Coordinates of C-alpha atoms in Angstrom, one line a residue:
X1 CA 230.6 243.3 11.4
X2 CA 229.6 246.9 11.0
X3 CA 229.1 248.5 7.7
X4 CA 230.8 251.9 8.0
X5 CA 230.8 252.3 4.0
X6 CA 228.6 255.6 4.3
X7 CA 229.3 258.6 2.4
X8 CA 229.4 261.9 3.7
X9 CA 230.3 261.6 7.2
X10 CA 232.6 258.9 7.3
X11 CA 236.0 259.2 9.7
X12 CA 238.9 258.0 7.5
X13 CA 241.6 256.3 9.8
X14 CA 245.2 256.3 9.3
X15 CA 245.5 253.1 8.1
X16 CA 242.8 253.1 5.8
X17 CA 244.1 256.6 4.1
X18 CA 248.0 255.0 4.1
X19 CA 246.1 252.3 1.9
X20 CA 244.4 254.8 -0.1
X21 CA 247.2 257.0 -0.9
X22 CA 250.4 255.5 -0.2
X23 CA 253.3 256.6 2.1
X24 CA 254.0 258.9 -0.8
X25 CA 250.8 261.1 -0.5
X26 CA 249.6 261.3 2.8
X27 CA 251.3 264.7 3.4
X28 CA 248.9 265.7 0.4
X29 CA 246.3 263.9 2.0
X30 CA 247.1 265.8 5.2
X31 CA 247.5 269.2 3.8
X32 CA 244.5 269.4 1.8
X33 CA 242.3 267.6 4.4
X34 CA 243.1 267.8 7.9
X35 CA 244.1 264.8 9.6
X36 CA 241.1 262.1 11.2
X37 CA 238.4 264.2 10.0
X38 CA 238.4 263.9 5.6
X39 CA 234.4 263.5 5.0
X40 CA 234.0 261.5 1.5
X41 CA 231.7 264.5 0.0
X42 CA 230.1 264.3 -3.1
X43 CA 228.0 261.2 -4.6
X44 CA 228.2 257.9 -5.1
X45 CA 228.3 255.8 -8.6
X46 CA 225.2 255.4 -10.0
X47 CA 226.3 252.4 -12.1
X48 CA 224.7 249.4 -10.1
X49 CA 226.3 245.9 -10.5
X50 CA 224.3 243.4 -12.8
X51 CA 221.6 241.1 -11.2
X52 CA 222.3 238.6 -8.3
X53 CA 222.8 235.0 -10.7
X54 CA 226.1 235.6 -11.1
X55 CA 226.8 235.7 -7.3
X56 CA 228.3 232.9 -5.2
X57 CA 228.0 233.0 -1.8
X58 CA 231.1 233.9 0.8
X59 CA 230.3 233.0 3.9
X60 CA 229.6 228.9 4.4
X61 CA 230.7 225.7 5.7
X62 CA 233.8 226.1 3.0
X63 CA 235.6 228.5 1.5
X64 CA 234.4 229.2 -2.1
X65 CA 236.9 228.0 -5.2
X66 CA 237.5 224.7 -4.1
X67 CA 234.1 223.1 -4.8
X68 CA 232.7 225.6 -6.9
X69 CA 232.7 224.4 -10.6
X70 CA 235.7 226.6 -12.1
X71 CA 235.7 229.9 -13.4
X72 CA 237.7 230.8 -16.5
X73 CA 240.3 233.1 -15.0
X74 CA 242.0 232.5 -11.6
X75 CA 244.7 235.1 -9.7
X76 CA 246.7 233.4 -7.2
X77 CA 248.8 235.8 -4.9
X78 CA 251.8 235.0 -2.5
X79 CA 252.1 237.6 0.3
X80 CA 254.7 237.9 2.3
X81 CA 253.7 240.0 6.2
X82 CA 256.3 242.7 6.7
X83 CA 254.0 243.2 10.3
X84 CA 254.8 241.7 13.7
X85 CA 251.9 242.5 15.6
X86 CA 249.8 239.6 15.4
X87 CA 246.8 242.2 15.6
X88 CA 247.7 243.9 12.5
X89 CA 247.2 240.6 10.7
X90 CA 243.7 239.7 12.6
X91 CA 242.5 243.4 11.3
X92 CA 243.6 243.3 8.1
X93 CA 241.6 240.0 8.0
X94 CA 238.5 241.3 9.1
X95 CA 239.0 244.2 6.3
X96 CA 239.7 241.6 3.9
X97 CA 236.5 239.4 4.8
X98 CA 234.5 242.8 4.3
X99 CA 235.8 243.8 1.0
X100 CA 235.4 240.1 0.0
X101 CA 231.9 240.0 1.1
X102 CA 230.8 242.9 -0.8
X103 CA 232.6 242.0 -3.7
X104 CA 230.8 238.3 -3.8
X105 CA 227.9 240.2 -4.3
X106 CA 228.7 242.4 -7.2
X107 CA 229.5 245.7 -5.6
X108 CA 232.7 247.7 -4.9
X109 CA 234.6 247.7 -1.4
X110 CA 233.3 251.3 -0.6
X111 CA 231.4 254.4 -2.0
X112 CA 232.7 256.4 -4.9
X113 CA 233.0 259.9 -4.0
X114 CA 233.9 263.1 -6.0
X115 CA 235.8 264.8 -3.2
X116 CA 238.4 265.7 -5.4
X117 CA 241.2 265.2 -1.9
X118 CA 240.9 261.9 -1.4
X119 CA 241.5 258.8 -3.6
X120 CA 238.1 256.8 -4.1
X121 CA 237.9 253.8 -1.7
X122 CA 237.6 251.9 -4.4
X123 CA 239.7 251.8 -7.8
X124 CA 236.9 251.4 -10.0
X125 CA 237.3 249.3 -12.9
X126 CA 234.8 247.3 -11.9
X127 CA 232.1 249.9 -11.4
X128 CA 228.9 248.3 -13.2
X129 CA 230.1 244.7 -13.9
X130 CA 228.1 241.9 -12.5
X131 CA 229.9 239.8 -9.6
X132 CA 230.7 236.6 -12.9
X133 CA 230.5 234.3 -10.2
X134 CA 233.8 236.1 -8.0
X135 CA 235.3 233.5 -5.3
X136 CA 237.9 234.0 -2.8
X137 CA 240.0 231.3 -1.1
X138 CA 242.8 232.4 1.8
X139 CA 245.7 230.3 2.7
X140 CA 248.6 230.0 5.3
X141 CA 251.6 229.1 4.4
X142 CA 254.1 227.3 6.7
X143 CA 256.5 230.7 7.0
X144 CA 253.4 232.4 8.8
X145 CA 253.6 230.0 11.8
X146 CA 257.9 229.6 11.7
X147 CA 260.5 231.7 10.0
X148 CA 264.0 230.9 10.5
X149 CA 263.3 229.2 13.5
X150 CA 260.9 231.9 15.2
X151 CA 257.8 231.4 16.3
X152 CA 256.5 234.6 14.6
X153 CA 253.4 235.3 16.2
X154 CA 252.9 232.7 19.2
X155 CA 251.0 229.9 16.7
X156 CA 253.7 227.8 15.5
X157 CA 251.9 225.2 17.7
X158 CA 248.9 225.3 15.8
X159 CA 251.0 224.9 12.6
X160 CA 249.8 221.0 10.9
X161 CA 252.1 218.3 10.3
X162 CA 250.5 218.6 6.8
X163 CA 252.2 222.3 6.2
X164 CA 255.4 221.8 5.0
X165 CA 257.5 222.4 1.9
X166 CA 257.4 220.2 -0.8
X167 CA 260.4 217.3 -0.7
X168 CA 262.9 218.1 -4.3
X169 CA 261.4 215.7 -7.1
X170 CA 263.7 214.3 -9.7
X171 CA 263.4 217.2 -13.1
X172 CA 262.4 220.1 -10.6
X173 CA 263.8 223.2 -11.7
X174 CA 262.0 225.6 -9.0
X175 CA 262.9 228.7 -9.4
X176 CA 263.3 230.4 -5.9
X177 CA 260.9 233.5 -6.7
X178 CA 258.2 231.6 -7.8
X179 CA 258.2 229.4 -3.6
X180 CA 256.1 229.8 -0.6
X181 CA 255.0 232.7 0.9
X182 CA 253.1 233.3 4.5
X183 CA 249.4 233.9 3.0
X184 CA 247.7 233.6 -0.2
X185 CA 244.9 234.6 -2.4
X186 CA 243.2 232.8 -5.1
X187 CA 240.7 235.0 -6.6
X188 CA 238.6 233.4 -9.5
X189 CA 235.9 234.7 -11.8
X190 CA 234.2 234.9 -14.9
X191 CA 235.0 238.0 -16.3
X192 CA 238.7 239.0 -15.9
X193 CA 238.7 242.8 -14.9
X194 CA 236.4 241.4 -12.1
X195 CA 239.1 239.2 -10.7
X196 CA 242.0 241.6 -11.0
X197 CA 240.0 244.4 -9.4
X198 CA 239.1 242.0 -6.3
X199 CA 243.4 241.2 -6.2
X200 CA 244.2 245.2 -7.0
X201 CA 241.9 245.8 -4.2
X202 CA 243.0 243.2 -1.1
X203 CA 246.6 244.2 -2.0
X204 CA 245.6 247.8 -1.3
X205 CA 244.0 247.1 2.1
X206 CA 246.9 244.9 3.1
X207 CA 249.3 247.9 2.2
X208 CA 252.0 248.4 5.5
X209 CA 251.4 244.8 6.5
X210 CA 251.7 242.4 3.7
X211 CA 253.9 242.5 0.1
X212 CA 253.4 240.4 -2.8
X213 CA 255.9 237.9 -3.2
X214 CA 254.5 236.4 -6.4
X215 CA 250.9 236.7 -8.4
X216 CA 250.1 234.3 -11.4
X217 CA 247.2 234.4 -13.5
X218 CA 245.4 231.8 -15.5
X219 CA 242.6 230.9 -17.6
X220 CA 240.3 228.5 -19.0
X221 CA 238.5 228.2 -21.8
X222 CA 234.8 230.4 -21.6
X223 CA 231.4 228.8 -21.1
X224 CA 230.7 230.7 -24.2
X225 CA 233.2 229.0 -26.6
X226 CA 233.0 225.5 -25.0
X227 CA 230.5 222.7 -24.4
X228 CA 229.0 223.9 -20.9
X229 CA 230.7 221.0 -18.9
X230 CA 233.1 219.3 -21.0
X231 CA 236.7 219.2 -19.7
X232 CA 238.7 221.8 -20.8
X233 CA 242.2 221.6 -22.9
X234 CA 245.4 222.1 -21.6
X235 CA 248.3 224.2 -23.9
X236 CA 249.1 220.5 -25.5
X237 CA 245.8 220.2 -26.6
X238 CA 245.2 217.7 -24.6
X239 CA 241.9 216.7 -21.8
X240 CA 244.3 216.0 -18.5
X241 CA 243.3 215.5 -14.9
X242 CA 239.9 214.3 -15.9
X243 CA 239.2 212.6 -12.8
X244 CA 237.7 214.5 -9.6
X245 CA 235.4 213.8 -6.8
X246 CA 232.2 214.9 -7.3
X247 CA 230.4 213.9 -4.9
X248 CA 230.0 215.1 -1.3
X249 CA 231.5 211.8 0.3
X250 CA 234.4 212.0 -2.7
X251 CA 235.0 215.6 -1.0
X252 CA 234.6 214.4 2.7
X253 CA 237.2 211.5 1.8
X254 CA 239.9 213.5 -0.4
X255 CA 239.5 217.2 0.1
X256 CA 237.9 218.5 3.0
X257 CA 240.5 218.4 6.8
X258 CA 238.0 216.6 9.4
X259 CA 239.8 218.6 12.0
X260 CA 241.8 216.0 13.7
X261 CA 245.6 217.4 12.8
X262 CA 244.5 221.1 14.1
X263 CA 241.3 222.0 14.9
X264 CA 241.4 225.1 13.0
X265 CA 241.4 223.2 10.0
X266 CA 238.2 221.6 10.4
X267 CA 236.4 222.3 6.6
X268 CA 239.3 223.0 5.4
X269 CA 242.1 221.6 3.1
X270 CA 245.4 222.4 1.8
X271 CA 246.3 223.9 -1.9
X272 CA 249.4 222.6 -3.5
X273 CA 250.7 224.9 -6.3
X274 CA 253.0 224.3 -9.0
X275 CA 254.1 226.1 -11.9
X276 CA 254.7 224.3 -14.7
X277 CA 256.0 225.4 -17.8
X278 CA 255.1 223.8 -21.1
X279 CA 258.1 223.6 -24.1
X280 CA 255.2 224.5 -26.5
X281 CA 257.9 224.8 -29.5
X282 CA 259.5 221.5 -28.7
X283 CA 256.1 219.8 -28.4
X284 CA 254.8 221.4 -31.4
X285 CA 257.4 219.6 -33.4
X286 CA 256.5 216.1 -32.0
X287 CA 254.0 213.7 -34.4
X288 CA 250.4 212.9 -32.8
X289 CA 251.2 209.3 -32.4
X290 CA 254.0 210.2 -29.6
X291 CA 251.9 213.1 -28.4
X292 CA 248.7 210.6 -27.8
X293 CA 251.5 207.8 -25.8
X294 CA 252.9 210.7 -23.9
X295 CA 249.8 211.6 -22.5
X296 CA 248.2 207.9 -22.7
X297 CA 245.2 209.2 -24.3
X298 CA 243.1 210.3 -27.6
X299 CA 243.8 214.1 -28.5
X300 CA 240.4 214.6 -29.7
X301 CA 238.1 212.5 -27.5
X302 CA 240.1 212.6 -25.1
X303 CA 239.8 209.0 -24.4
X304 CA 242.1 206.6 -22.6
X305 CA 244.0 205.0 -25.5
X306 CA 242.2 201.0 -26.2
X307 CA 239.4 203.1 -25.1
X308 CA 236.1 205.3 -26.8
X309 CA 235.0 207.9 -24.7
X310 CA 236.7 210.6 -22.4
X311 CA 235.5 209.0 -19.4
X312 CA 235.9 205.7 -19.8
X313 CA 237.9 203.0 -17.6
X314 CA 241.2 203.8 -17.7
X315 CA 242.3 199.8 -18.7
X316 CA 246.0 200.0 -17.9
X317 CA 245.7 195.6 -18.4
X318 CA 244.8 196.2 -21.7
X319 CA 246.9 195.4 -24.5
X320 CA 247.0 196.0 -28.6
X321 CA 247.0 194.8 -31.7
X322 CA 250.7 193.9 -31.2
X323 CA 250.1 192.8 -27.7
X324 CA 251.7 195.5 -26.4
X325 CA 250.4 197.9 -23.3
X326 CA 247.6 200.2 -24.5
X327 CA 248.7 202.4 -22.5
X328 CA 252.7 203.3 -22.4
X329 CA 254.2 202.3 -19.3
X330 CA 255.6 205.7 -19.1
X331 CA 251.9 207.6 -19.5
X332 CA 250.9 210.3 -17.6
X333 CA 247.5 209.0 -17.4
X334 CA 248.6 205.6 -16.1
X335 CA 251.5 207.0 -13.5
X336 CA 249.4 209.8 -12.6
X337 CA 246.5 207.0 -11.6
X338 CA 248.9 204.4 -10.0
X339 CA 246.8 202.1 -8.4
X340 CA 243.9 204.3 -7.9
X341 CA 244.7 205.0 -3.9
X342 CA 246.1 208.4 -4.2
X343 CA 243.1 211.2 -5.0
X344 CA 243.5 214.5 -5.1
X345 CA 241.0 217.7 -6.3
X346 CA 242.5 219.3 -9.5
X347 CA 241.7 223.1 -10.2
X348 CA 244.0 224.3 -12.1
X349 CA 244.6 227.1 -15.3
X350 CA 246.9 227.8 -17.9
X351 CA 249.0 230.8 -17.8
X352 CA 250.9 232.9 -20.4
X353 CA 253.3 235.0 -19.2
X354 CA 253.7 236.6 -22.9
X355 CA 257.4 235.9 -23.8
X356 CA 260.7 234.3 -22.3
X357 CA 263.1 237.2 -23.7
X358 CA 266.2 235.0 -22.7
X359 CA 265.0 232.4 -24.8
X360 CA 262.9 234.2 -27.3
X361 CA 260.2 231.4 -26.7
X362 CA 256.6 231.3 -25.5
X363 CA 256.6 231.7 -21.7
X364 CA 253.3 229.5 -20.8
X365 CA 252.3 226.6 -19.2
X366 CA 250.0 224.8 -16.4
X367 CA 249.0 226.9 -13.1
X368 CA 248.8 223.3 -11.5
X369 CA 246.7 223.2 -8.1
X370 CA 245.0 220.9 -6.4
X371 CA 243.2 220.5 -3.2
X372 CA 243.5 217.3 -0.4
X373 CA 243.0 216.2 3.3
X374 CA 247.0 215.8 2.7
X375 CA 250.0 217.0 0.5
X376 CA 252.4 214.4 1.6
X377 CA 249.7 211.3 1.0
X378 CA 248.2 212.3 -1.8
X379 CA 250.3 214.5 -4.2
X380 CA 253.8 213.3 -3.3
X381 CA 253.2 210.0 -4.0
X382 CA 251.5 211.2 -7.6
X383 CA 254.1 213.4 -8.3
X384 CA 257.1 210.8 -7.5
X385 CA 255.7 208.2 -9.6
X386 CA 255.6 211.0 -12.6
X387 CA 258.6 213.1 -11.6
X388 CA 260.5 209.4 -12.1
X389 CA 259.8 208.1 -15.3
X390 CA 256.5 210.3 -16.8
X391 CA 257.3 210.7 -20.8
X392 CA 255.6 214.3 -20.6
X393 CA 259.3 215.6 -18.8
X394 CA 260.7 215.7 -21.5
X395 CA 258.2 218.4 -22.7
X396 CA 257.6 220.6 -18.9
X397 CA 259.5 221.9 -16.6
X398 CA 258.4 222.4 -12.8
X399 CA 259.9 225.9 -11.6
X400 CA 257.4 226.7 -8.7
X401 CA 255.8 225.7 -6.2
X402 CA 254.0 226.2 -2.8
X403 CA 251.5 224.6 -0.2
X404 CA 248.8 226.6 1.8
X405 CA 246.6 225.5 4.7
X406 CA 243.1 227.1 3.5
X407 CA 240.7 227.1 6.8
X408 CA 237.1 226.3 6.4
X409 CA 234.4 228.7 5.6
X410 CA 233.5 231.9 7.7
X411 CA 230.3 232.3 9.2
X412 CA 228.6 235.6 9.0
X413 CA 229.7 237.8 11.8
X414 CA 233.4 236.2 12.1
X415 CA 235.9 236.7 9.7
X416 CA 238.6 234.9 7.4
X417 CA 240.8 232.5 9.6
X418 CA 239.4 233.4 13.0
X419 CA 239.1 230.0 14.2
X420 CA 243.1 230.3 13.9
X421 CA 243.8 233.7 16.1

């Protein structure tokens, strides 16, 4: 695709100045300016991003931020398309595939300029940061093929079997603004300016054709205050989800679509979401002896309890000293494993959203999401098994949640989804 980031002599369309200034100021724009000719005088930053380690590739066979080993913070936007031209949505996919590239590699979506009429290209507030390993994954939701029963843009019959709404588990609470959406975002990265400048930025280029429905950020614990590749701790203080394929037959097997249910698919795999929030006060009140059978393991090794080491067999056979189950028959661990048949890809943050004024409590919990071939044969049998009878309910509450069809990865020269339009 043509680079026409250039300073000096560079055309600024209408659609790129309404994302630049907003309905609000484009009679400004105009009247300073005149219309379809602004040149972006002046120079550009000299601050050059950091060197290229930090980079992971865009383009591939898959989309970045499923298999790549996780970053400590993640964004995850819902967009809703307010659009419906289905060409709107393929340009403002090749714009986003631009923007994404270039910020993969450390560098801003356009030139700063000091022609004091126009808004920079770019916001900024990453000007002279290294890429910190930046990733972008797209999704579709199910809304973007089918809304209220119309077939919004002439794809509903590409739309997979796979792409449906969650069924109601026992316990959910979902609250209705934190549900669906047509497309997503998840942005992850190292450094946290880094990731919201990529999300400020893509929400700026979607401007006229998309609106965020919901945004949720999370984190991990650094590389710099953790063992470089030990699992990290959820709010409970507890190693959870331990588990993952790791190699590239676990990921052919559980995560990655072969194709077969839509052949847009192929390399792909679909994202559940759900947000979960964690009663921290009513936790922090319980002894460590319920907290280690609630979870089914050791706080501080992590360990499955009758067990040493973080990663050993998880003996749910075992018994103890009072020839009782090891392991609770109401564990996570051991209804989250069921009989071992159900795998899924677990990538997921915890989130603080500051403070719960109605309840003058800690608002924070687990940014749960997870990647598979299928939703409905991997997840929702997990999640049924725990929704029933999982001891942790009495500490969490599930209040959203969402599914997304990511494609596979974009070759150079295409651009995000185009084996879909």
């Amino acid at each position: 695709m043509k680079d026409d980031h250039t300073p000096h002599s560079k055309k600024i369309t209408r659609r790129e100045m309404l994302y630049r200034t907003g309905a609000g100021g484009l009679g400004l724009l105009i009247g300073a300016s005149g219309v379809g000719s602004i040149t972006a005088l002046g120079k550009t930053s000299s601050e050059k991003p950091a060197a290229a380690e930090n980079q992971i590739p865009f383009y591939g066979k898959h989309q970045a931020g499923i298999m790549t080993k996780q970053q400590t913070y993640v964004y995850l936007i819902s967009m809703d398309i307010t659009t419906n031209k289905l060409a709107d949505i393929r340009d403002l996919f090749k714009e986003w595939t631009v923007a994404s590239e270039k910020m993969a590699m450390g560098n801003l979506i356009g030139d700063y300029s000091d022609n004091l009429y126009i808004p920079p290209e770019d916001t900024g507030e990453a000007t002279g940061l290294s890429a910190s390993r930046i990733t972008f994954t797209y999704g579709f939701g199910s809304s973007f093929f089918e809304k209220e029963g119309s077939d919004r843009f002439g794809l509903a019959a590409k739309k997979p079997n796979q792409l449906q709404a969650l069924p109601s588990f026992p316990g959910d609470e979902i609250e209705k603004e934190w549900t669906g959406g047509d497309l997503c975002v998840q942005v992850c990265a190292d450094d946290q300016q880094v990731a919201f400048h990529a999300i400020r930025n893509l929400l700026r280029i979607g401007r006229g054709i998309v609106t965020l429905r919901w945004m949720q950020s999370g984190f991990l614990r650094s590389q710099q205050s953790g063992k470089k590749d030990s699992t990290p701790r959820n709010l409970f203080g507890f190693k959870d989800g331990t588990v993952n394929p790791n190699t590239e037959e676990d990921f052919n097997n559980i995560v990655w679509s072969n194709g077969a249910e839509a052949s847009w698919m192929k390399n792909g795999s679909y994202m559940v979401m759900r947000r979960i929030r964690m009663l921290l006060e009513v936790w922090d009140r319980t002894h460590l002896k319920d907290q280690q059978a609630t979870f089914g393991r050791e706080k501080v090794s992590g360990a499955p309890l009758g067990q040493e080491k973080e990663f050993d067999d998880v003996k749910l056979d075992k018994k103890d000293s009072d020839g009782k189950p090891a392991i609770p028959m109401d564990a996570h661990v051991r209804l989250g494993r069921g009989d071992g048949s159900q795998k899924i890809l677990r990538r997921s943050y915890s989130y603080s959203s500051e403070m719960d004024p109605a309840r003058a409590q800690l608002d924070a919990g687990l940014l749960f999401l997870c990647f598979q071939k299928d939703p409905f044969k991997q997840f929702v049998p997990i999640q049924k098994r725990m929704a029933q009878s999982d001891h942790l309910n009495e500490y969490i509450r599930h209040i959203g949640s969402a599914v997304f069809a990511c494609p596979g990865g974009t070759k150079k020269g295409g651009y995000i989804g185009d084996s879909l339009f």
